[in-house]
Amino acid sequence: MKEFHRPEALYSTFPRKGGADPEATHYCPGCGHGIIHKLLGEVIDELGVGERTVLISPVGCSVFAYYYFNAGNIQAAHGRAPAVATGVKRARPDSIVISYQGDGDLAAIGGNNILQAANRGENMTVVFVNNAIYGMTGGQLAPTSPLGMKTTTTPEGREFEEYGSPMRVAELLAPLDGVSLSSRHALINAGEIIKTKKALKKAIKYQMEGKGFSLVEILSQCPTGWKVDPVESLHWVEEHMLKVFPLGTYKDEPRQRPTPPHPADYEPALIDRVIHAGTSANGRGKAHEPVRPVTLPLGIRAAGFGGQGILLLGEMLAKAGLAEGLSVTWLPSYGPEMRGGTANCSVVISDTPVGNPIVDQPNLLLALNRPSLERFEPMMQPGGVVIYDSSLIDVGPTRSDLTAIAIPATKIADELGTAKVANVVMLGACMELLAFPSQSERDPLLQSISRDEKMLEANRLALKGGMEAARAAAAPAR
Amino acid sequence: MSQVDSPTHRGPFRKVFHPYHPMSQPTSSRSEPRSRSHAPQFMKGNEAVVHGALLAGCRCFFGYPITPASEIAHTAAELFPEVGGVFLQAESEIAAIQMVYGASSAGVRCMTASSSPGISLKQEGISYAAGSELPMVIVDITRGGPGLGNIAPEQSDYFQMVKGGGHGNYRLPVLAPASAQEMCDFTVDAFTLADRYRTPVVVLADGLIGQMKEPVSLPDAVREIPDKPWSVRGDGATRENLICSIFLDPPVLEDHVRHLHDKEMEIEAKETRWELEGHPDPELVLVSYGVVSRIVRGALDEALAKGMRVAALRPQTLWPFPTAALAHATRDAKAVLCVELSTGQMVEDVRLGVGGAIPVHFLGRCGGVLPTVTEIGEEMESVLAQAEVLS
């Protein structure tokens, strides 16, 4: 003879609930949650996963599932259980994560969360308790309420024209590639209850084996919400729900998931290796006496068309300063400029820590197109230096207090076979004028742009071309 | 039930807000110990956040794309898997914060990052995390608002982050970095604080601090991560644990809120941070944070060069706000000038700190427009001229 006993996965008394009767649940008489809790508890016992189980209970009548389940419990926000479950499962892949959700929670407010977790194929189990109504908040319309059903928010009954048809979740999720199991069951008789239990067991087994996402939808009675007595509520399911929500398995195609990372295993030495890789002491030392004495701090603006490599040019200048042991900041104009239009960036190079990184009044301007020259020339500090691409800008700066240095950057780049390196020509011109960084620091800078041998060689030639052009252009001014 | 066990025995919340005695020295600005053994790397503030997080033992990142915070997700997507961690792009900001809720419940260090409109969406989850006392780090790279606004830097998220954008009685520590180095350091500290007090912690920066590249000296990875016996790890040891923000019984919820409030008072007492620069006996005190404090430093240098008696206070924690430090710095001052990228949000805390003793002036720009050094300099002259007339 079979002996019936309370599963170990359910507590025998419910002190978390409090109140006068610590052995009674908070559920109404005839509610389906009690049966489902028992089935789930038995399955957890039978599969021996009680210690590994983490139960997520979001808002709804089952928000208090933690009163009853002897498992790690996490109470969650309305509809968000699949996202919370994702976080738990990704953090602890060895846990057995069960998201226990009602129909308002899962199908309405949490619609996208369940859809996306299913589509990702999260290795978890969703128990979807569909009673066609919001129970806890007082019998309001749910996405699953049958047409014509009177609720506290559809006093005349649900109309298709107003609210559409009841949402069939098991059918909706089944076609998603990430879903391994999607089935619907009911608690209307012993046979169906046994089928429900088998489905729950299969779903959790799939999770144990790393076989992906399962949803078990269970049509569950809500006598209070439906305003019928417990016995009638069983007939109500048969009469009003079965034709809208046919029972059956809509998908059973377990897919083996790859072995996930175990992030809780923490290896600080590995992190140090990855994060500090390539960090070396910076070189120091002057390349040569500057062609033109530059006073620090340098407030540089580089500007041109999107696609000319303006931001990179600025960054290389900042890195050159860093290699020289100076304090630097680099600030891009960010956003749509990255994808066309004009681009500019601010670089500060200073022998004291950089305070203000915003270059309102540059003392060095690198202009790679005419609009940039026109925009930034008026902002220049008196006595500032303008280096401009004379192959694209026919008229230089008009202010007489500025020193203009014309570099045919695009022309030099074209002669090297690619206009793309015009920014490196300008970089070379700047380095010549600034007299840093030292020879030994130049190649590492170029390598940080590209390690591709062909590209690197082009950049070396472009840098050299820029330096020679700057020497030539600056010569008469000495 | 004994009197001690009764959740209501402590009665109502009662407080008196005494004025800070301006002559009393505030407790010194708190900071965590740092190691600096590595040569600096040149990186964006957004990238520094991720490096800091990994070195702090953060193991899971859940995010959603948004400018100007996206580099945080990009860098996390590259680096987290490389060190055995988890990076996951969520379906929404709403989901991302809930994934962090789950991972934190499971006892690992975890984070999310976004920008203003995304943070608005996260507020639901932040309130739940505050209620459930879940340690996590939330990074906000503020952009222009309201609504879609634009992607340029603003400081208009002060209210939603410092005053609490979600429902309920809670406050979160808010760290305000002003450089790429601090983006790294404060992220490391945020994880320390989050575990020390079992609370979400916010790193509040702006688009400019996020996008700017500066040299960053990275510390070594933390050796030990605190044990979390309260977490739900899916093992026998934590089977009895419950992560929960629901307390149906009114006295029980009041007691829970009181427990959160006790932690807040401890944080106020122990974790307030600021930086004070400039004249030791100022007539005018500037108050600013984040990127604005960098521009203010430029203005301060010019003012000091002219012989003006000016100092600049930079709150590094926006909550707890360095109220005592402000009161002390302004003890002999004639006026305060608060500069922000907003129409005036932090200035409300500045006014509370000064307590009506001297005039508080405000200079703000928004929409991504930044105040210039010249603009701030002229405002300082004007404020001091007004103070002369009054005195």
Short mmCIF file of N, CA and C in Angstrom, two decimals, chain A residues 20 24 31 40 58 64 70 73 75 110 114 123 129 164 216 221 254 315 320 327 367 375 383 403:
data_model
loop_
_atom_site.label_atom_id
_atom_site.label_comp_id
_atom_site.label_asym_id
_atom_site.label_seq_id
_atom_site.Cartn_x
_atom_site.Cartn_y
_atom_site.Cartn_z
N ALA A 20 -2.79 32.89 13.11
CA ALA A 20 -3.28 31.98 14.15
C ALA A 20 -3.00 30.51 13.82
N ALA A 24 -2.13 26.11 8.17
CA ALA A 24 -3.04 26.40 7.04
C ALA A 24 -2.32 27.31 6.06
N CYS A 31 -8.59 26.47 -4.26
CA CYS A 31 -7.57 27.08 -5.13
C CYS A 31 -6.62 26.01 -5.67
N LEU A 40 4.82 19.96 -7.19
CA LEU A 40 6.16 20.47 -7.38
C LEU A 40 7.08 19.98 -6.26
N PRO A 58 7.12 35.78 -7.98
CA PRO A 58 6.79 37.18 -8.22
C PRO A 58 5.36 37.50 -7.76
N PHE A 64 3.67 34.50 -2.11
CA PHE A 64 4.02 33.95 -0.79
C PHE A 64 4.40 32.47 -0.86
N ASN A 70 10.40 24.56 1.05
CA ASN A 70 11.66 24.40 1.76
C ASN A 70 12.77 24.41 0.70
N ASN A 73 14.61 30.77 -1.46
CA ASN A 73 13.47 31.51 -2.01
C ASN A 73 13.85 32.94 -2.35
N GLN A 75 11.77 36.37 -3.66
CA GLN A 75 10.52 37.01 -4.04
C GLN A 75 10.87 38.11 -5.03
N GLY A 110 4.69 40.86 -17.50
CA GLY A 110 5.99 40.23 -17.74
C GLY A 110 6.10 39.59 -19.11
N ILE A 114 9.19 36.91 -20.23
CA ILE A 114 9.08 35.46 -20.44
C ILE A 114 9.47 35.12 -21.88
N ASN A 123 18.32 27.94 -19.23
CA ASN A 123 18.18 26.58 -18.69
C ASN A 123 17.43 26.65 -17.36
N VAL A 129 0.91 29.22 -13.87
CA VAL A 129 -0.39 28.90 -13.29
C VAL A 129 -1.43 29.83 -13.92
N GLY A 164 -9.29 41.83 -27.38
CA GLY A 164 -8.76 40.70 -28.15
C GLY A 164 -9.16 39.37 -27.52
N VAL A 216 5.66 24.84 -18.20
CA VAL A 216 4.53 23.96 -17.93
C VAL A 216 3.36 24.85 -17.53
N GLN A 221 -7.79 26.32 -10.80
CA GLN A 221 -9.07 26.88 -10.36
C GLN A 221 -8.88 28.10 -9.46
N PRO A 254 14.12 18.62 -26.46
CA PRO A 254 15.22 19.09 -25.59
C PRO A 254 16.48 19.36 -26.40
N GLU A 315 43.84 61.10 -30.03
CA GLU A 315 44.23 60.11 -29.04
C GLU A 315 45.73 59.80 -29.12
N ALA A 320 51.13 60.27 -27.02
CA ALA A 320 52.50 60.78 -27.16
C ALA A 320 52.89 61.58 -25.92
N SER A 327 50.91 64.87 -18.16
CA SER A 327 49.51 64.60 -17.86
C SER A 327 48.68 64.91 -19.10
N ALA A 367 43.47 71.33 -38.21
CA ALA A 367 42.25 71.43 -39.01
C ALA A 367 42.41 70.58 -40.26
N ARG A 375 35.44 77.22 -37.92
CA ARG A 375 34.75 77.13 -36.63
C ARG A 375 35.69 77.42 -35.46
N GLY A 383 48.43 84.09 -30.41
CA GLY A 383 49.75 83.48 -30.53
C GLY A 383 49.73 81.98 -30.74
N THR A 403 50.19 81.48 -35.79
CA THR A 403 51.21 80.89 -36.66
C THR A 403 50.54 79.77 -37.46
#
